[in-house]
Coordinates of C-alpha atoms and ligand atoms in Angstrom, one line a residue:
X1 CA 138.2 136.3 49.2
X2 CA 136.7 136.9 45.8
X3 CA 135.8 134.6 43.0
X4 CA 137.6 135.5 39.8
X5 CA 135.1 134.2 37.2
X6 CA 137.9 133.9 34.5
X7 CA 140.0 132.0 37.0
X8 CA 142.9 134.4 36.1
X9 CA 146.0 133.6 37.9
X10 CA 145.0 130.0 38.5
X11 CA 148.1 127.9 38.8
X12 CA 147.5 124.8 36.8
X13 CA 149.9 122.5 38.7
X14 CA 149.7 120.8 42.1
X15 CA 150.0 122.9 45.1
X16 CA 152.3 120.1 46.3
X17 CA 154.9 121.3 43.8
X18 CA 155.3 124.7 45.5
X19 CA 158.5 124.9 47.4
X20 CA 159.6 121.4 46.7
X21 CA 162.8 120.5 44.9
X22 CA 161.3 118.2 42.2
X23 CA 162.5 120.7 39.6
X24 CA 166.1 120.2 40.6
X25 CA 166.0 117.0 38.5
X26 CA 165.5 119.0 35.3
X27 CA 169.2 119.6 35.2
X28 CA 169.9 115.9 34.9
X29 CA 167.9 115.6 31.6
X30 CA 171.1 116.2 29.7
X31 CA 173.0 113.3 31.4
X32 CA 174.2 110.7 28.9
X33 CA 172.5 107.3 29.0
X34 CA 174.7 104.4 30.0
X35 CA 175.1 101.7 27.4
X36 CA 174.5 98.8 29.7
X37 CA 173.0 98.4 33.2
X38 CA 171.6 95.6 35.3
X39 CA 168.1 96.9 35.6
X40 CA 166.1 99.6 33.7
X41 CA 163.1 100.9 35.5
X42 CA 160.5 102.6 33.3
X43 CA 158.7 105.3 35.2
X44 CA 160.3 107.3 38.1
X45 CA 157.3 107.6 40.4
X46 CA 157.0 106.0 43.9
X47 CA 156.9 102.4 42.4
X48 CA 159.9 102.9 40.2
X49 CA 161.9 104.8 42.8
X50 CA 161.2 102.4 45.6
X51 CA 162.3 99.5 43.3
X52 CA 165.5 101.6 42.5
X53 CA 166.2 102.0 46.2
X54 CA 166.0 98.2 46.9
X55 CA 167.9 97.2 43.7
X56 CA 170.7 99.8 44.1
X57 CA 171.1 99.0 47.8
X58 CA 171.6 95.3 46.8
X59 CA 174.4 96.4 44.5
X60 CA 172.7 96.3 41.1
X61 CA 173.3 99.1 38.6
X62 CA 170.0 100.8 38.0
X63 CA 168.8 103.3 35.5
X64 CA 165.3 104.8 36.2
X65 CA 163.9 106.7 33.2
X66 CA 160.9 109.0 33.1
X67 CA 159.2 110.5 30.1
X68 CA 158.6 113.7 32.1
X69 CA 160.1 115.1 35.3
X70 CA 160.9 112.2 37.8
X71 CA 158.2 112.1 40.5
X72 CA 155.8 114.4 38.6
X73 CA 153.2 111.7 37.7
X74 CA 150.4 110.7 40.1
X75 CA 153.0 110.3 42.9
X76 CA 153.1 114.1 43.5
X77 CA 149.6 115.0 42.3
X78 CA 147.5 113.1 44.8
X79 CA 145.2 113.4 47.9
X80 CA 148.1 112.7 50.3
X81 CA 146.3 110.1 52.4
X82 CA 148.3 107.2 53.6
X83 CA 146.3 104.3 54.8
X84 CA 145.4 100.6 54.5
X85 CA 143.3 100.7 51.4
X86 CA 142.4 99.1 48.1
X87 CA 139.1 99.1 46.2
X88 CA 137.6 96.0 47.8
X89 CA 135.6 96.0 51.0
X90 CA 136.2 93.4 53.7
X91 CA 132.5 92.5 53.7
X92 CA 132.4 91.8 50.0
X93 CA 135.6 89.8 50.0
X94 CA 134.3 87.7 52.9
X95 CA 131.2 87.0 50.8
X96 CA 133.1 86.3 47.6
X97 CA 136.3 84.5 48.8
X98 CA 135.6 83.6 52.4
X99 CA 136.6 84.9 55.8
X100 CA 140.2 83.5 55.7
X101 CA 141.0 85.1 52.4
X102 CA 139.6 88.5 53.5
X103 CA 141.6 88.4 56.7
X104 CA 144.8 87.5 54.7
X105 CA 144.4 90.4 52.3
X106 CA 143.6 92.9 55.0
X107 CA 146.5 91.7 57.1
X108 CA 148.8 92.3 54.2
X109 CA 147.3 95.8 53.8
X110 CA 148.4 96.3 57.4
X111 CA 151.9 95.1 56.5
X112 CA 152.0 97.5 53.5
X113 CA 151.1 100.5 55.7
X114 CA 153.9 99.5 58.1
X115 CA 156.3 99.1 55.3
X116 CA 155.6 102.6 54.1
X117 CA 156.1 104.1 57.5
X118 CA 159.3 102.0 58.2
X119 CA 160.8 103.2 54.9
X120 CA 159.9 106.8 55.6
X121 CA 161.6 106.5 59.1
X122 CA 164.4 104.1 58.1
X123 CA 165.5 106.1 55.1
X124 CA 164.9 109.4 57.0
X125 CA 162.6 110.6 54.2
X126 CA 161.4 114.1 54.6
X127 CA 157.8 113.3 53.6
X128 CA 155.8 115.7 55.8
X129 CA 154.3 112.6 57.5
X130 CA 151.5 113.4 60.0
X131 CA 149.9 110.6 62.1
X132 CA 146.6 112.5 62.1
X133 CA 144.1 109.7 61.6
X134 CA 141.4 109.7 59.0
X135 CA 137.6 110.3 59.1
X136 CA 135.5 108.5 56.6
X137 CA 132.1 110.3 56.5
X138 CA 128.7 109.1 55.4
X139 CA 126.4 111.5 53.7
X140 CA 123.2 109.4 54.0
X141 CA 122.0 107.1 56.8
X142 CA 122.2 104.1 54.4
X143 CA 125.9 105.0 53.7
X144 CA 126.5 105.3 57.4
X145 CA 125.0 101.8 58.0
X146 CA 127.2 100.3 55.3
X147 CA 130.3 102.1 56.7
X148 CA 129.7 100.9 60.2
X149 CA 129.1 97.3 59.0
X150 CA 132.4 97.3 57.1
X151 CA 134.5 98.8 59.9
X152 CA 132.9 96.6 62.5
X153 CA 134.2 93.6 60.5
X154 CA 137.6 95.1 60.0
X155 CA 137.9 96.0 63.6
X156 CA 136.7 92.5 64.7
X157 CA 138.8 90.4 62.3
X158 CA 141.9 92.5 61.7
X159 CA 142.0 94.5 64.9
X160 CA 141.9 97.9 63.3
X161 CA 141.3 100.6 65.8
X162 CA 138.3 102.8 64.9
X163 CA 135.8 105.1 66.6
X164 CA 132.2 105.1 65.3
X165 CA 130.9 108.7 65.0
X166 CA 127.4 109.9 65.0
X167 CA 125.9 113.4 64.4
X168 CA 126.6 114.5 68.0
X169 CA 130.4 114.1 67.4
X170 CA 130.6 117.7 66.2
X171 CA 134.3 118.2 66.3
X172 CA 135.1 115.0 64.5
X173 CA 132.7 115.6 61.7
X174 CA 133.9 118.8 59.9
X175 CA 130.8 119.3 57.8
X176 CA 127.0 119.2 58.3
X177 CA 126.8 116.9 55.3
X178 CA 128.3 114.0 57.2
X179 CA 125.5 112.2 59.1
X180 CA 128.0 109.9 60.7
X181 CA 131.4 108.4 60.1
X182 CA 134.3 106.4 61.4
X183 CA 137.6 107.7 62.7
X184 CA 140.4 105.4 61.8
X185 CA 143.0 106.0 64.4
X186 CA 146.2 104.8 62.7
X187 CA 146.2 106.6 59.3
X188 CA 148.5 109.4 58.2
X189 CA 148.8 112.3 55.8
X190 CA 152.0 113.3 54.0
X191 CA 153.2 115.9 51.5
X192 CA 153.3 114.2 48.1
X193 CA 155.8 116.6 46.6
X194 CA 158.3 116.1 49.5
X195 CA 157.6 112.3 49.6
X196 CA 158.4 111.9 45.9
X197 CA 161.4 114.0 46.1
X198 CA 162.7 112.2 49.2
X199 CA 162.3 108.8 47.4
X200 CA 164.1 110.3 44.4
X201 CA 167.0 111.4 46.6
X202 CA 167.1 108.1 48.3
X203 CA 167.3 106.2 45.0
X204 CA 170.2 108.5 43.9
X205 CA 172.0 108.1 47.2
X206 CA 171.7 104.3 46.9
X207 CA 173.5 104.7 43.6
X208 CA 170.6 104.7 41.0
X209 CA 170.8 106.9 38.0
X210 CA 167.5 108.7 37.6
X211 CA 167.0 110.5 34.3
X212 CA 163.9 112.5 33.2
X213 CA 162.5 113.7 29.8
X214 CA 163.5 110.4 28.3
X215 CA 160.6 108.3 26.9
X216 CA 161.0 104.6 26.6
X217 CA 159.6 103.7 23.1
X218 CA 160.1 99.9 23.1
X219 CA 161.5 97.0 25.1
X220 CA 162.8 94.2 23.0
X221 CA 163.9 90.8 24.3
X222 CA 167.3 89.4 23.2
X223 CA 169.2 86.3 24.3
X224 CA 170.8 87.7 27.5
X225 CA 168.3 90.4 28.4
X226 CA 166.6 93.3 26.7
X227 CA 167.3 96.4 24.6
X228 CA 165.4 99.4 25.9
X229 CA 164.9 101.9 23.1
X230 CA 164.4 105.5 24.2
X231 CA 164.0 108.9 22.6
X232 CA 167.7 109.4 23.6
X233 CA 169.2 106.1 22.4
X234 CA 169.2 102.5 23.5
X235 CA 170.3 100.8 26.7
X236 CA 171.1 97.0 27.1
X237 CA 169.9 95.5 30.4
X238 CA 169.4 92.2 32.1
X239 CA 166.0 93.1 33.7
X240 CA 163.3 95.6 33.1
X241 CA 160.6 96.9 35.4
X242 CA 157.6 98.8 34.0
X243 CA 156.3 101.2 36.7
X244 CA 154.1 103.5 34.6
X245 CA 150.7 102.8 36.2
X246 CA 148.1 105.3 34.9
X247 CA 150.6 106.7 32.3
X248 CA 151.3 103.3 30.7
X249 CA 151.8 104.1 27.0
X250 CA 150.2 102.3 24.1
X251 CA 153.6 101.1 23.1
X252 CA 153.5 98.7 26.1
X253 CA 150.6 96.9 24.3
X254 CA 150.2 93.9 26.7
X255 CA 150.0 96.1 29.8
X256 CA 148.1 98.9 28.1
X257 CA 145.3 96.4 27.4
X258 CA 145.2 95.3 31.0
X259 CA 144.6 98.7 32.6
X260 CA 141.8 101.2 32.7
X261 CA 143.3 104.7 33.1
X262 CA 141.2 107.1 35.2
X263 CA 141.8 110.9 35.6
X264 CA 141.2 112.6 38.9
X265 CA 141.0 116.3 39.8
X266 CA 142.1 118.4 42.7
X267 CA 142.2 122.0 43.8
X268 CA 143.8 124.1 46.5
X269 CA 142.2 127.2 47.8
X270 CA 144.0 130.4 48.8
X271 CA 145.0 130.3 52.5
X272 CA 141.8 130.5 54.6
X273 CA 141.5 132.9 57.6
X274 CA 141.9 131.4 61.1
X275 CA 138.1 131.8 61.6
X276 CA 137.2 129.5 58.7
X277 CA 136.5 125.8 58.9
X278 CA 136.9 125.8 62.7
X279 CA 135.5 122.2 63.0
X280 CA 137.9 120.9 60.4
X281 CA 140.8 122.7 62.2
X282 CA 139.8 121.2 65.5
X283 CA 141.0 117.7 64.7
X284 CA 142.8 118.3 61.4
X285 CA 142.6 114.8 60.0
X286 CA 142.2 113.6 56.4
X287 CA 138.6 113.2 55.2
X288 CA 136.6 111.5 52.5
X289 CA 133.1 110.0 52.2
X290 CA 132.2 106.5 51.2
X291 CA 130.4 107.1 47.9
X292 CA 132.0 105.5 44.8
X293 CA 132.6 109.0 43.5
X294 CA 133.7 110.5 46.7
X295 CA 135.1 113.9 47.7
X296 CA 138.3 114.0 49.8
X297 CA 140.0 116.9 51.6
X298 CA 142.4 118.1 54.2
X299 CA 144.0 121.3 55.3
X300 CA 147.5 122.2 54.1
X301 CA 150.1 123.4 56.6
X302 CA 149.6 126.9 55.4
X303 CA 145.8 126.8 55.9
X304 CA 144.5 126.0 52.4
X305 CA 141.7 123.5 51.8
X306 CA 143.1 120.8 49.5
X307 CA 140.0 119.3 47.9
X308 CA 139.6 116.5 45.4
X309 CA 136.7 114.8 43.5
X310 CA 135.0 114.6 40.2
X311 CA 137.1 111.5 39.5
X312 CA 136.8 110.1 36.0
X313 CA 134.6 112.9 34.7
X314 CA 135.2 114.9 31.5
X315 CA 136.1 118.6 31.8
X316 CA 136.7 120.9 28.9
X317 CA 139.5 122.7 30.8
X318 CA 140.9 123.0 34.3
X319 CA 139.1 126.3 34.6
X320 CA 135.8 124.7 33.9
X321 CA 136.6 121.9 36.4
X322 CA 137.4 124.6 39.0
X323 CA 133.9 126.1 38.7
X324 CA 132.3 122.7 39.3
X325 CA 134.6 121.8 42.1
X326 CA 133.9 125.1 43.8
X327 CA 130.2 124.1 43.9
X328 CA 131.2 120.8 45.5
X329 CA 133.3 122.6 48.1
X330 CA 130.3 124.9 48.8
X331 CA 128.1 121.8 49.3
X332 CA 130.3 120.6 52.2
X333 CA 131.3 124.1 53.4
X334 CA 128.7 126.7 52.4
X335 CA 130.9 129.5 53.8
X336 CA 133.4 128.8 51.0
X337 CA 130.9 129.3 48.2
X338 CA 133.0 132.2 46.8
X339 CA 136.4 130.9 47.9
X340 CA 139.4 131.7 45.7
X341 CA 141.0 128.7 44.1
X342 CA 144.8 129.1 43.7
X343 CA 145.8 125.8 42.2
X344 CA 144.0 123.2 40.1
X345 CA 145.4 120.0 38.6
X346 CA 144.7 116.6 37.4
X347 CA 146.5 113.2 37.7
X348 CA 146.0 109.8 36.3
X349 CA 145.7 106.4 38.0
X350 CA 144.8 103.0 36.7
X351 CA 142.7 100.0 37.6
X352 CA 143.2 96.4 36.6
X353 CA 140.3 94.1 35.6
X354 CA 140.0 92.6 39.1
X355 CA 140.5 96.0 40.7
X356 CA 143.5 94.7 42.7
X357 CA 147.0 96.2 42.3
X358 CA 149.4 93.7 41.0
X359 CA 153.1 92.9 40.7
X360 CA 154.1 90.4 38.1
X361 CA 156.2 89.5 35.1
X362 CA 155.2 88.9 31.4
X363 CA 157.8 87.4 29.0
X364 CA 160.5 88.3 31.5
X365 CA 159.4 92.0 31.8
X366 CA 158.4 92.9 35.3
X367 CA 155.6 95.2 36.2
X368 CA 153.9 96.7 39.3
X369 CA 150.8 98.8 38.9
X370 CA 147.0 99.1 39.1
X371 CA 146.7 101.1 42.3
X372 CA 143.3 102.6 41.7
X373 CA 143.9 105.7 43.8
X374 CA 145.4 103.8 46.8
X375 CA 149.1 103.9 45.9
X376 CA 150.9 105.9 48.5
X377 CA 151.7 102.9 50.6
X378 CA 151.1 100.2 48.0
X379 CA 153.3 101.6 45.2
X380 CA 156.6 101.7 47.2
X381 CA 155.7 98.2 48.6
X382 CA 155.0 96.6 45.2
X383 CA 158.0 98.4 43.7
X384 CA 160.1 96.7 46.5
X385 CA 158.4 93.3 45.9
X386 CA 159.2 93.5 42.1
X387 CA 162.8 94.4 43.0
X388 CA 163.1 91.4 45.3
X389 CA 161.9 89.1 42.5
X390 CA 164.4 90.6 40.2
X391 CA 167.1 89.9 42.9
X392 CA 165.9 86.3 42.9
X393 CA 164.7 86.3 46.5
X394 CA 161.4 84.5 46.0
X395 CA 160.6 84.4 49.6
X396 CA 160.9 88.1 50.1
X397 CA 159.1 88.8 46.9
X398 CA 156.0 86.8 48.0
X399 CA 152.8 88.8 48.2
X400 CA 149.1 88.1 47.6
X401 CA 149.2 90.8 45.0
X402 CA 151.6 88.8 42.7
X403 CA 149.9 87.8 39.4
X404 CA 151.7 87.2 36.1
X405 CA 148.7 86.5 34.0
X406 CA 146.6 89.7 34.3
X407 CA 143.3 89.5 32.5
X408 CA 142.7 92.0 29.7
X409 CA 140.3 94.8 30.6
X410 CA 137.4 94.6 28.1
X411 CA 137.8 97.1 25.3
X412 CA 134.8 99.2 26.3
X413 CA 136.0 99.7 29.8
X414 CA 139.3 101.2 28.5
X415 CA 137.6 103.8 26.3
X416 CA 138.3 107.3 27.5
X417 CA 134.7 108.5 26.5
X418 CA 133.0 105.7 28.4
X419 CA 134.7 106.2 31.8
X420 CA 133.1 109.7 32.4
X421 CA 129.7 108.2 31.5
X422 CA 130.2 105.3 34.0
X423 CA 131.3 107.8 36.7
X424 CA 128.3 110.0 36.0
X425 CA 126.1 107.0 36.5
X426 CA 127.6 106.4 39.9
X427 CA 127.1 110.0 40.8
X428 CA 123.4 109.8 39.9
X429 CA 123.0 106.8 42.0
X430 CA 124.7 108.4 45.0
X431 CA 124.1 112.1 44.6
X432 CA 125.2 114.8 47.0
X433 CA 121.9 115.7 48.6
X434 CA 120.4 119.0 47.8
X435 CA 120.1 121.4 50.7
Ligands
LIG501 C1 144.3 113.0 42.1 C2 144.9 111.7 42.7 C3 144.6 111.5 44.1 C4 145.2 110.4 44.7 N1 145.1 110.3 46.0 C5 145.7 109.3 46.7 C6 145.7 109.2 48.1 O1 145.2 110.1 48.8 N2 146.2 108.1 48.7 C7 146.8 107.1 48.0 O2 147.3 106.2 48.6 N3 146.9 107.2 46.6 C8 146.4 108.2 46.0 N4 146.4 108.3 44.6 C9 147.2 107.3 43.9 C10 148.7 107.4 43.9 O3 149.1 108.7 43.7 C11 149.3 106.5 42.8 O4 148.8 105.2 42.9 C12 150.8 106.4 42.9 O5 151.4 107.6 42.9 C13 151.3 105.6 41.7 O6 152.7 105.7 41.6 P1 153.5 105.2 40.4 O7 154.9 105.4 40.6 O8 153.1 103.8 40.1 O9 153.0 106.0 39.1 P2 153.2 107.5 38.7 O10 153.7 108.4 39.9 O11 152.1 108.0 38.0 O12 154.5 107.4 37.8 C14 154.5 106.8 36.5 C15 155.5 107.5 35.7 O13 155.7 106.8 34.5 C16 156.2 107.7 33.5 N5 156.1 107.1 32.2 C17 155.0 106.8 31.5 N6 155.3 106.3 30.3 C18 156.7 106.3 30.2 C19 157.6 106.0 29.2 N7 157.2 105.5 28.0 N8 158.9 106.1 29.4 C20 159.3 106.7 30.6 N9 158.5 107.0 31.6 C21 157.2 106.8 31.4 C22 155.3 108.9 33.7 O14 155.9 110.1 33.2 C23 155.2 108.9 35.3 O15 156.1 109.8 35.9 C24 145.9 109.4 43.9 C25 146.1 109.6 42.6 C26 145.6 110.7 41.9 C27 145.8 110.9 40.5

């Protein structure tokens, strides 16, 4: 394997798009828009498509619109790790809100994971699901202590099954850089391209119309509903769900001011020989460390290292990002210092002011968003919850993540030039140690 310094031949799209059928939907871009439907869903990622499945299955006429190709947002550009996650730790929640509140939130995280798995199985989604478990590694003894404290609490109070790993657990720790870690037994990996496509097909089979390359420009309230203006004409509807997460446009002014968009970066290497990364291959789980600006990785089914990191940083180009990312790969796996990178891509997620994802409604317009890089289980779940609220089933719509009055994110925290500086600050506080 040779390094091509010009990165010639680098494919600047997700490896997850190879051999998936997401492109089939291009053909439907010419489809005429209906004049009137029960519900318009803006954004055809996992949130919007999951809502479309629920609403269509309940007999509502649904139009899901996407500015680009349906499913081609963050939903098919991600790290492929399915678990019980959000950005808050159990320990911190216990301090801030009390033990009962922490237990309630983490129990619902368990229900969210179960929902994702049940939907995959119940709808027969071809998502590439692998119940492989996850290892969270620590790169310093202080990080290891923090990690052990957190998982000891989660295990004691919510019953999550984990194994605590120390340096002697060679096979479970795929890199010398991890000084310890936890193995979370019930966590999965999936194939984001296939997962998104499977949701798309399910929404269509349930009766939803999913149309790409149609940008929603405005949503205007009128007496009996809304008029949704798009680049291809207007549609009247009783209900609207905004499911645009990190790609929420400026035109959705109220939501736009309540989200901090954050870019993330990933690469795939060329297939590695069978002799490479033997420790990683031995257990073949998903992996990340517990720094704020962490690196995450797993092997693809054709033996590539799929590696992410550098979240929120500024890069002049994807080729420049690749050079930096190769250094980070080499830090964890020195034998890959000259590895060929075949694919590089970026994707965008978003955080709310309180760093929780939320489902809610503002002036009658529903929304579900703010996943902050933990959306593979949460997005379908909150899409479903938003749909249940639209259907008027308040009991089934209930969730701790419901909040109508989202706080505005302070102006500074929404500035695209400031986020890289903030992430650089975290990286300086928690550096990858020099060898
Ligand atoms: C690099 C990366 C790694 C990640 N890793 C993981 C992981 O390992 N595990 C995990 O759980 N989560 C992960 N996530 C997060 C997860 O991918 C997202 O939270 C989830 O996909 C969000 O789904 P969504 O449907 O809400 O948004 P998206 O999939 O981003 O869809 C939003 C859609 O809205 C459309 N849109 C925007 N504006 C308009 C408009 N005006 N009109 C019409 N359509 C519009 C966009 O085109 C887009 O398709 C990661 C995210 C990234 C970027």
